[in-house]
Amino acid sequence: MTGTAAGVPGARLPAVSAANGWGPVERDTSNSRKEASDGTPIAFAGTTYAKGLGVHAPSEIVYHLGARANRFTALVGIDDFSTWQSALGATKASVHGDGKVLFSSGRLTGASGPVEVDVDVRGVRLLPLVVEDANGNSAFDHTSWARARVTVLCRGAGPARRPPS
């Protein structure tokens, strides 16, 4: 996941913990097979995304925000890696903040396409990203969080001010 901190874009946020139903959580690729770094580019309906997280249900990735973030945004859905193989994949994605559900996608399939995530995370210390099976069959549940991004604001940051002339 990337973040914007103190005006420096692209900072990498390390996960506190990560559990994944098939192989490791992949950074900037889909979750493909069991080996690390074996994923294809993250893609939905043929559109590829350079940044994001690739997982397989059931999965949970936890990030420590320390109550210093403003927003979490992403595009989440069944990745083309699964969709091209079978229409069986079905998952539910959710974003939690300190034990509360902040976002729930409803049922995701390759046919339904991805959904936008835009969540206010002000005050949140721990941010789990969760993907669960949605049809009792965990086959082809390769799900990607494309463009996963946390916006981190500095204390006292406000609108830019013009210097005195």
PDB file of C-alpha atoms in Angstrom:
ATOM      1  CA  MET A   1       0.000   0.000   0.000  1.00  0.00           C
ATOM      2  CA  THR A   2       1.218   3.489  -0.687  1.00  0.00           C
ATOM      3  CA  GLY A   3       0.702   6.618   1.323  1.00  0.00           C
ATOM      4  CA  THR A   4       1.187  10.332   1.164  1.00  0.00           C
ATOM      5  CA  ALA A   5       2.951  11.632   4.238  1.00  0.00           C
ATOM      6  CA  ALA A   6       4.113  15.158   4.854  1.00  0.00           C
ATOM      7  CA  GLY A   7       3.884  15.922   1.156  1.00  0.00           C
ATOM      8  CA  VAL A   8       6.072  12.956   0.116  1.00  0.00           C
ATOM      9  CA  PRO A   9       4.011  10.704  -2.203  1.00  0.00           C
ATOM     10  CA  GLY A  10       4.623   7.004  -2.643  1.00  0.00           C
ATOM     11  CA  ALA A  11       5.766   6.120   0.868  1.00  0.00           C
ATOM     12  CA  ARG A  12       5.369   2.365   1.488  1.00  0.00           C
ATOM     13  CA  LEU A  13       3.400   1.400   4.574  1.00  0.00           C
ATOM     14  CA  PRO A  14       4.487  -1.921   6.096  1.00  0.00           C
ATOM     15  CA  ALA A  15       1.802  -4.335   7.254  1.00  0.00           C
ATOM     16  CA  VAL A  16       1.651  -5.244  10.941  1.00  0.00           C
ATOM     17  CA  SER A  17       0.359  -8.687   9.952  1.00  0.00           C
ATOM     18  CA  ALA A  18      -0.843 -10.488   6.843  1.00  0.00           C
ATOM     19  CA  ALA A  19      -2.735 -13.752   6.393  1.00  0.00           C
ATOM     20  CA  ASN A  20      -3.694 -15.067   2.963  1.00  0.00           C
ATOM     21  CA  GLY A  21      -5.689 -18.060   1.754  1.00  0.00           C
ATOM     22  CA  TRP A  22      -3.325 -19.013  -1.092  1.00  0.00           C
ATOM     23  CA  GLY A  23       0.367 -18.122  -1.167  1.00  0.00           C
ATOM     24  CA  PRO A  24       1.647 -14.785   0.129  1.00  0.00           C
ATOM     25  CA  VAL A  25       0.007 -11.381  -0.164  1.00  0.00           C
ATOM     26  CA  GLU A  26       1.473  -9.872  -3.335  1.00  0.00           C
ATOM     27  CA  ARG A  27       2.565  -6.240  -3.678  1.00  0.00           C
ATOM     28  CA  ASP A  28       1.774  -4.566  -7.019  1.00  0.00           C
ATOM     29  CA  THR A  29       0.671  -7.849  -8.683  1.00  0.00           C
ATOM     30  CA  SER A  30      -2.298 -10.157  -8.432  1.00  0.00           C
ATOM     31  CA  ASN A  31      -2.140 -13.195  -6.180  1.00  0.00           C
ATOM     32  CA  SER A  32      -1.422 -15.967  -8.619  1.00  0.00           C
ATOM     33  CA  ARG A  33      -0.078 -19.263  -7.409  1.00  0.00           C
ATOM     34  CA  LYS A  34       1.644 -20.304  -4.194  1.00  0.00           C
ATOM     35  CA  GLU A  35       5.052 -18.733  -4.828  1.00  0.00           C
ATOM     36  CA  ALA A  36       5.982 -15.151  -3.947  1.00  0.00           C
ATOM     37  CA  SER A  37       6.210 -12.693  -6.849  1.00  0.00           C
ATOM     38  CA  ASP A  38       4.481 -15.028  -9.326  1.00  0.00           C
ATOM     39  CA  GLY A  39       1.456 -12.803  -9.924  1.00  0.00           C
ATOM     40  CA  THR A  40       0.276 -11.175 -13.105  1.00  0.00           C
ATOM     41  CA  PRO A  41      -0.370  -7.407 -13.293  1.00  0.00           C
ATOM     42  CA  ILE A  42      -3.396  -6.336 -11.248  1.00  0.00           C
ATOM     43  CA  ALA A  43      -6.272  -6.031 -13.713  1.00  0.00           C
ATOM     44  CA  PHE A  44     -10.056  -5.707 -13.892  1.00  0.00           C
ATOM     45  CA  ALA A  45     -11.817  -6.171 -17.256  1.00  0.00           C
ATOM     46  CA  GLY A  46      -8.511  -5.752 -19.068  1.00  0.00           C
ATOM     47  CA  THR A  47      -7.531  -2.480 -17.382  1.00  0.00           C
ATOM     48  CA  THR A  48      -4.237  -2.874 -15.518  1.00  0.00           C
ATOM     49  CA  TYR A  49      -3.079  -1.075 -12.385  1.00  0.00           C
ATOM     50  CA  ALA A  50       0.581  -0.599 -11.452  1.00  0.00           C
ATOM     51  CA  LYS A  51       0.036  -0.412  -7.689  1.00  0.00           C
ATOM     52  CA  GLY A  52      -1.966  -2.413  -5.210  1.00  0.00           C
ATOM     53  CA  LEU A  53      -2.236  -5.657  -3.258  1.00  0.00           C
ATOM     54  CA  GLY A  54      -3.081  -9.133  -4.532  1.00  0.00           C
ATOM     55  CA  VAL A  55      -4.763 -11.568  -2.136  1.00  0.00           C
ATOM     56  CA  HIS A  56      -6.861 -14.743  -2.082  1.00  0.00           C
ATOM     57  CA  ALA A  57      -9.793 -15.321   0.273  1.00  0.00           C
ATOM     58  CA  PRO A  58      -9.672 -15.650   3.171  1.00  0.00           C
ATOM     59  CA  SER A  59      -7.212 -12.838   3.780  1.00  0.00           C
ATOM     60  CA  GLU A  60      -6.542 -10.095   6.282  1.00  0.00           C
ATOM     61  CA  ILE A  61      -3.826  -7.455   6.077  1.00  0.00           C
ATOM     62  CA  VAL A  62      -3.486  -5.134   9.074  1.00  0.00           C
ATOM     63  CA  TYR A  63      -1.838  -1.703   8.891  1.00  0.00           C
ATOM     64  CA  HIS A  64      -0.949   0.520  11.841  1.00  0.00           C
ATOM     65  CA  LEU A  65      -2.084   4.054  11.082  1.00  0.00           C
ATOM     66  CA  GLY A  66      -1.592   5.382  14.617  1.00  0.00           C
ATOM     67  CA  ALA A  67      -4.527   7.785  14.265  1.00  0.00           C
ATOM     68  CA  ARG A  68      -2.448   9.840  11.802  1.00  0.00           C
ATOM     69  CA  ALA A  69      -4.296   9.151   8.570  1.00  0.00           C
ATOM     70  CA  ASN A  70      -7.159  10.856   6.815  1.00  0.00           C
ATOM     71  CA  ARG A  71      -8.474   8.511   4.072  1.00  0.00           C
ATOM     72  CA  PHE A  72      -8.112   5.025   2.641  1.00  0.00           C
ATOM     73  CA  THR A  73      -8.931   4.611  -1.035  1.00  0.00           C
ATOM     74  CA  ALA A  74      -8.741   1.634  -3.397  1.00  0.00           C
ATOM     75  CA  LEU A  75     -10.504  -0.253  -6.166  1.00  0.00           C
ATOM     76  CA  VAL A  76     -11.286  -3.815  -5.015  1.00  0.00           C
ATOM     77  CA  GLY A  77     -12.576  -6.799  -6.976  1.00  0.00           C
ATOM     78  CA  ILE A  78     -11.991 -10.278  -8.367  1.00  0.00           C
ATOM     79  CA  ASP A  79      -8.819  -9.988 -10.427  1.00  0.00           C
ATOM     80  CA  ASP A  80      -8.674 -10.905 -14.121  1.00  0.00           C
ATOM     81  CA  PHE A  81      -6.284 -13.723 -13.166  1.00  0.00           C
ATOM     82  CA  SER A  82      -9.329 -15.539 -11.723  1.00  0.00           C
ATOM     83  CA  THR A  83     -11.944 -14.250 -14.140  1.00  0.00           C
ATOM     84  CA  TRP A  84     -10.034 -15.523 -17.197  1.00  0.00           C
ATOM     85  CA  GLN A  85      -9.966 -19.037 -15.685  1.00  0.00           C
ATOM     86  CA  SER A  86     -13.472 -19.364 -14.256  1.00  0.00           C
ATOM     87  CA  ALA A  87     -16.615 -17.463 -13.329  1.00  0.00           C
ATOM     88  CA  LEU A  88     -16.778 -19.259  -9.957  1.00  0.00           C
ATOM     89  CA  GLY A  89     -14.861 -16.656  -7.933  1.00  0.00           C
ATOM     90  CA  ALA A  90     -16.957 -14.708  -5.408  1.00  0.00           C
ATOM     91  CA  THR A  91     -15.691 -12.691  -2.448  1.00  0.00           C
ATOM     92  CA  LYS A  92     -16.650  -9.927  -0.038  1.00  0.00           C
ATOM     93  CA  ALA A  93     -14.162  -7.206   0.854  1.00  0.00           C
ATOM     94  CA  SER A  94     -14.292  -5.042   3.930  1.00  0.00           C
ATOM     95  CA  VAL A  95     -12.261  -2.347   5.615  1.00  0.00           C
ATOM     96  CA  HIS A  96     -12.230  -2.164   9.402  1.00  0.00           C
ATOM     97  CA  GLY A  97     -10.978   0.498  11.775  1.00  0.00           C
ATOM     98  CA  ASP A  98     -10.258  -0.389  15.388  1.00  0.00           C
ATOM     99  CA  GLY A  99     -12.866  -3.171  15.368  1.00  0.00           C
ATOM    100  CA  LYS A 100     -15.595  -1.307  13.451  1.00  0.00           C
ATOM    101  CA  VAL A 101     -16.638  -2.034   9.860  1.00  0.00           C
ATOM    102  CA  LEU A 102     -15.966   1.105   7.816  1.00  0.00           C
ATOM    103  CA  PHE A 103     -16.705  -0.370   4.373  1.00  0.00           C
ATOM    104  CA  SER A 104     -18.274  -3.550   3.010  1.00  0.00           C
ATOM    105  CA  SER A 105     -18.300  -4.310  -0.702  1.00  0.00           C
ATOM    106  CA  GLY A 106     -21.136  -6.771  -0.876  1.00  0.00           C
ATOM    107  CA  ARG A 107     -20.617  -9.752  -3.191  1.00  0.00           C
ATOM    108  CA  LEU A 108     -17.797  -9.328  -5.728  1.00  0.00           C
ATOM    109  CA  THR A 109     -17.504 -11.429  -8.897  1.00  0.00           C
ATOM    110  CA  GLY A 110     -15.573 -11.046 -12.107  1.00  0.00           C
ATOM    111  CA  ALA A 111     -18.818 -10.221 -13.893  1.00  0.00           C
ATOM    112  CA  SER A 112     -19.844  -7.551 -11.375  1.00  0.00           C
ATOM    113  CA  GLY A 113     -16.487  -5.808 -11.629  1.00  0.00           C
ATOM    114  CA  PRO A 114     -14.582  -3.941  -8.932  1.00  0.00           C
ATOM    115  CA  VAL A 115     -15.954  -1.361  -6.524  1.00  0.00           C
ATOM    116  CA  GLU A 116     -14.461   1.933  -5.389  1.00  0.00           C
ATOM    117  CA  VAL A 117     -13.412   2.236  -1.754  1.00  0.00           C
ATOM    118  CA  ASP A 118     -13.172   5.677  -0.149  1.00  0.00           C
ATOM    119  CA  VAL A 119     -13.151   5.573   3.637  1.00  0.00           C
ATOM    120  CA  ASP A 120     -12.604   8.229   6.293  1.00  0.00           C
ATOM    121  CA  VAL A 121      -9.960   6.777   8.645  1.00  0.00           C
ATOM    122  CA  ARG A 122      -9.359   9.801  10.886  1.00  0.00           C
ATOM    123  CA  GLY A 123      -8.557   8.590  14.400  1.00  0.00           C
ATOM    124  CA  VAL A 124      -8.099   4.935  13.320  1.00  0.00           C
ATOM    125  CA  ARG A 125      -5.110   3.163  14.836  1.00  0.00           C
ATOM    126  CA  LEU A 126      -5.377  -0.297  13.215  1.00  0.00           C
ATOM    127  CA  LEU A 127      -6.744  -0.754   9.683  1.00  0.00           C
ATOM    128  CA  PRO A 128      -7.503  -4.364   8.647  1.00  0.00           C
ATOM    129  CA  LEU A 129      -8.295  -5.044   4.975  1.00  0.00           C
ATOM    130  CA  VAL A 130     -10.350  -8.254   4.868  1.00  0.00           C
ATOM    131  CA  VAL A 131     -11.433 -10.497   1.986  1.00  0.00           C
ATOM    132  CA  GLU A 132     -13.805 -13.418   2.613  1.00  0.00           C
ATOM    133  CA  ASP A 133     -15.259 -16.118   0.402  1.00  0.00           C
ATOM    134  CA  ALA A 134     -18.837 -15.284  -0.658  1.00  0.00           C
ATOM    135  CA  ASN A 135     -20.143 -18.541  -2.126  1.00  0.00           C
ATOM    136  CA  GLY A 136     -18.839 -21.436  -0.004  1.00  0.00           C
ATOM    137  CA  ASN A 137     -16.227 -22.309  -2.626  1.00  0.00           C
ATOM    138  CA  SER A 138     -12.847 -20.641  -2.214  1.00  0.00           C
ATOM    139  CA  ALA A 139     -11.688 -21.579  -5.731  1.00  0.00           C
ATOM    140  CA  PHE A 140     -10.822 -18.617  -7.971  1.00  0.00           C
ATOM    141  CA  ASP A 141     -11.157 -16.066  -5.139  1.00  0.00           C
ATOM    142  CA  HIS A 142      -8.114 -14.052  -6.281  1.00  0.00           C
ATOM    143  CA  THR A 143      -8.987 -10.505  -5.249  1.00  0.00           C
ATOM    144  CA  SER A 144      -6.973  -7.317  -5.748  1.00  0.00           C
ATOM    145  CA  TRP A 145      -6.936  -3.999  -3.948  1.00  0.00           C
ATOM    146  CA  ALA A 146      -5.809  -1.778  -6.855  1.00  0.00           C
ATOM    147  CA  ARG A 147      -4.539   1.747  -6.107  1.00  0.00           C
ATOM    148  CA  ALA A 148      -4.659   0.977  -2.345  1.00  0.00           C
ATOM    149  CA  ARG A 149      -3.634   4.250  -0.741  1.00  0.00           C
ATOM    150  CA  VAL A 150      -3.684   5.897   2.666  1.00  0.00           C
ATOM    151  CA  THR A 151      -3.507   9.667   2.896  1.00  0.00           C
ATOM    152  CA  VAL A 152      -1.526  10.711   5.952  1.00  0.00           C
ATOM    153  CA  LEU A 153      -1.726  14.299   7.088  1.00  0.00           C
ATOM    154  CA  CYS A 154       0.752  16.128   9.266  1.00  0.00           C
ATOM    155  CA  ARG A 155      -0.556  17.743  12.408  1.00  0.00           C
ATOM    156  CA  GLY A 156      -1.217  21.372  11.845  1.00  0.00           C
ATOM    157  CA  ALA A 157      -1.206  20.914   8.070  1.00  0.00           C
ATOM    158  CA  GLY A 158      -3.602  23.265   6.456  1.00  0.00           C
ATOM    159  CA  PRO A 159      -4.083  25.036   3.194  1.00  0.00           C
ATOM    160  CA  ALA A 160      -0.972  26.455   1.572  1.00  0.00           C
ATOM    161  CA  ARG A 161      -0.419  30.096   2.436  1.00  0.00           C
ATOM    162  CA  ARG A 162       1.012  32.747   0.224  1.00  0.00           C
ATOM    163  CA  PRO A 163       4.215  34.259   1.642  1.00  0.00           C
ATOM    164  CA  PRO A 164       4.006  37.947   2.541  1.00  0.00           C
ATOM    165  CA  SER A 165       5.103  40.292  -0.222  1.00  0.00           C
TER     166      SER A 165
END
